[in-house]
C-alpha cells in the first residue's frame, strides 16, 4: 500500500524556526509509523522560492533572488537531518524540472478553459503575497495575519483562474468526503468559505520576473501559490532519476499544514486539480500554531515578524533532536494551538524523558546485568502486567490514522508510567536478596525488558535516534508494528551497555 505525506514547502525569505520544524516532525512521525506498517512510503518536504517576498528581501540585501534562495534553502535542507526527518526528497521550486511540470499542468488548466485575462484591482499583502478579501482586511487596510502590515492597493492586467466555477464541484467533494479536511473545525471553516461564494483569483503577475513563466504569455509569471501548490504533484515526476513516481504515489495520502494556509490547500488546490483533471489528495491535516509562552504566561504566535522564534538548532544543541521532537508533540496537542517555552521544555526533559523513560531503561538493563549476567530470562511475561498492554498497538495505529499524534503518544506514555509502577510494585532488588524470589525475579526482569521494548518500538517514530540506541542495547533490531505487541518477542537475548539517553544539558 502506498502512503504519500507532505509538509508545506517553506518560504526562503527567512531562516527555519521551530514552527517549521514542528510541521516537519509531525509529517515525519506519520511517515515513520507507516513504514513500520510495511507500507510503501514517500515523504516530501522542501522550499517555496518564488514570489515577491523573496525578490524583495534579495533586493534589500543587494543579491539576486536565486542567491538568496540558494543560501536559505540550504538552511532548510540542513534542518532535515538535524531533526531526524526521514524525508525521501527535498523539492526546491526553483528547480527547472519543477518549473517545466508547473507549465505543463497550468497549460492544461488553460486549455480546459479555466483561465481568462482581465484587469485586477485589490488590496495586496506583500508578506502573504496574496490579495485579500473583505473579511481578511484588518483596521486601516492592514493584514490580519501579519498584524499591522499595511496592504498595498494594486491594479494590473492579470490572468485569472475561474475559481467561481468550482464552487459546486467543491461542495460535492466536501459532501462526499467528510474527512477531506481535519480536524472538523477546519473542515467547517473551509466549507464556510466555499459556501460564502467563490470569486475568481488572479493567477499571474506582470511586474515580477522571479517565478515560473506563464507559457502562453511570457511577460507574466505565475502567482507564487499556483507554482507552490503544484510542488506536491511535480516532485513525484523527478524525485527519482529515470523513475516517475506519479503513478505510484499520486494522489497524496496526507498534506500536513498549519491553519494559516488552509484556504490555499482546502479551496484553491482541489479546484486546480479538478481543473487539470487530476485526482485530489485524500486528506489534509491542519494543525494549530505554536505559541511562545513568556515568563508571565502570556502566549503569542511564534513568527519571524514578531521576533519571538525559538531556534530549533539551539535547542537541539543542548538537548538533542529527539527531545525536541518529543516535547513538541507532548506539549502541544496536534491540531490545536499551544504554548511552548524553554521552562516547560526543561521540565519535561528532566521528569519524563530522563527520569520516567531514561531511568527506567538504564535501571532495568543494570538489573539484568547485575542479577542475570546480562541475559534476559527466557520465561513468559508477567500475566498480571500483560493486560495493561492489550490492544496498545491497535490503539496507537487507530489514533495515528486520525493523525492524533499527541493522543497516541499519551497512550504509549501511560505504559511507560505503568512500567515504572511495576518496578516499584515488584521491587526486584528485594527479590534478588532471597533465592525464593528467583523465579519471580526472572518474570519481572523479562517483563520489564519486554515492556521497554514494546514502548520503544512504538516510540520509534517520535524519537528514532533514542529508540534505535535503546533497542540495540536490548539486542533487538525489529521495528515493525507487528513486533510491537507485548510478549511478541522471545526472551533469552543478551543486553549491552546503554549510553546515557538523556544526559544533563550543557
Ligand atoms: N510557502 C508557503 C507554503 C506553501 S505550501 C504549497 C508558506 N511557507 S511558510 O514558510 O510560511 O510556512 C508556513 C508553515 O510553517 C505553516 O503552515 C506551518 O506548517 C509552519 N509554521 C510556521 N510557523 C508556525 C508556528 N508558529 N506554529 C506552527 N506551525 C508554524 O506558508
mmCIF file of C-alpha atoms and ligand atoms in Angstrom, residues 7-11 17 19-20 22-23 48 76 225 228-229 231-232 256-261 265 287-291 301-304, ligand 1:
data_model
loop_
_atom_site.group_PDB
_atom_site.id
_atom_site.type_symbol
_atom_site.label_atom_id
_atom_site.label_comp_id
_atom_site.label_asym_id
_atom_site.label_seq_id
_atom_site.Cartn_x
_atom_site.Cartn_y
_atom_site.Cartn_z
ATOM 1 C CA UNK A 7 4.719 19.251 4.519
ATOM 2 C CA UNK A 8 4.162 22.763 3.195
ATOM 3 C CA UNK A 9 7.186 23.988 1.316
ATOM 4 C CA UNK A 10 8.776 26.734 3.359
ATOM 5 C CA UNK A 11 9.496 30.267 2.245
ATOM 6 C CA UNK A 17 12.323 28.220 13.148
ATOM 7 C CA UNK A 19 7.223 26.261 13.671
ATOM 8 C CA UNK A 20 8.715 24.775 10.504
ATOM 9 C CA UNK A 22 7.063 21.238 14.161
ATOM 10 C CA UNK A 23 5.149 20.579 10.931
ATOM 11 C CA UNK A 48 8.972 27.661 -1.814
ATOM 12 C CA UNK A 76 16.132 24.192 5.480
ATOM 13 C CA UNK A 225 0.777 29.968 -4.798
ATOM 14 C CA UNK A 228 3.974 26.323 -4.921
ATOM 15 C CA UNK A 229 0.919 24.084 -4.510
ATOM 16 C CA UNK A 231 5.117 21.003 -5.864
ATOM 17 C CA UNK A 232 3.239 18.144 -4.254
ATOM 18 C CA UNK A 256 0.108 18.378 6.648
ATOM 19 C CA UNK A 257 -0.063 22.127 7.177
ATOM 20 C CA UNK A 258 -0.707 24.933 9.608
ATOM 21 C CA UNK A 259 -4.069 26.685 9.766
ATOM 22 C CA UNK A 260 -2.598 29.861 8.241
ATOM 23 C CA UNK A 261 -2.609 28.309 4.784
ATOM 24 C CA UNK A 265 -4.898 24.000 0.369
ATOM 25 C CA UNK A 287 -2.525 21.875 12.852
ATOM 26 C CA UNK A 288 -2.512 24.939 15.075
ATOM 27 C CA UNK A 289 0.113 27.484 15.967
ATOM 28 C CA UNK A 290 2.958 27.073 18.359
ATOM 29 C CA UNK A 291 2.735 29.982 20.732
ATOM 30 C CA UNK A 301 2.282 33.245 17.942
ATOM 31 C CA UNK A 302 5.832 32.387 17.160
ATOM 32 C CA UNK A 303 6.661 34.144 13.947
ATOM 33 C CA UNK A 304 9.586 35.767 12.279
HETATM 34 N N1 LIG B 1 5.363 28.749 1.307
HETATM 35 C C1 LIG B 1 4.116 28.685 1.976
HETATM 36 C C2 LIG B 1 3.530 27.287 1.880
HETATM 37 C C3 LIG B 1 3.359 26.738 0.500
HETATM 38 S S1 LIG B 1 2.804 25.110 0.519
HETATM 39 C C4 LIG B 1 2.410 24.785 -1.049
HETATM 40 C C5 LIG B 1 4.285 29.060 3.446
HETATM 41 N N2 LIG B 1 5.525 28.963 3.947
HETATM 42 S S2 LIG B 1 5.951 29.310 5.443
HETATM 43 O O1 LIG B 1 7.376 29.245 5.468
HETATM 44 O O2 LIG B 1 5.340 30.496 5.898
HETATM 45 O O3 LIG B 1 5.479 28.098 6.290
HETATM 46 C C6 LIG B 1 4.184 28.041 6.784
HETATM 47 C C7 LIG B 1 4.023 26.759 7.548
HETATM 48 O O4 LIG B 1 5.044 26.632 8.540
HETATM 49 C C8 LIG B 1 2.729 26.724 8.328
HETATM 50 O O5 LIG B 1 1.636 26.278 7.575
HETATM 51 C C9 LIG B 1 3.073 25.742 9.396
HETATM 52 O O6 LIG B 1 3.020 24.457 8.839
HETATM 53 C C10 LIG B 1 4.517 26.098 9.724
HETATM 54 N N3 LIG B 1 4.587 27.134 10.755
HETATM 55 C C11 LIG B 1 5.138 28.370 10.675
HETATM 56 N N4 LIG B 1 5.013 28.988 11.879
HETATM 57 C C12 LIG B 1 4.383 28.185 12.749
HETATM 58 C C13 LIG B 1 4.012 28.281 14.091
HETATM 59 N N5 LIG B 1 4.250 29.326 14.861
HETATM 60 N N6 LIG B 1 3.364 27.208 14.629
HETATM 61 C C14 LIG B 1 3.110 26.082 13.912
HETATM 62 N N7 LIG B 1 3.454 25.979 12.643
HETATM 63 C C15 LIG B 1 4.082 27.015 12.023
HETATM 64 O O7 LIG B 1 3.307 29.388 4.064
#
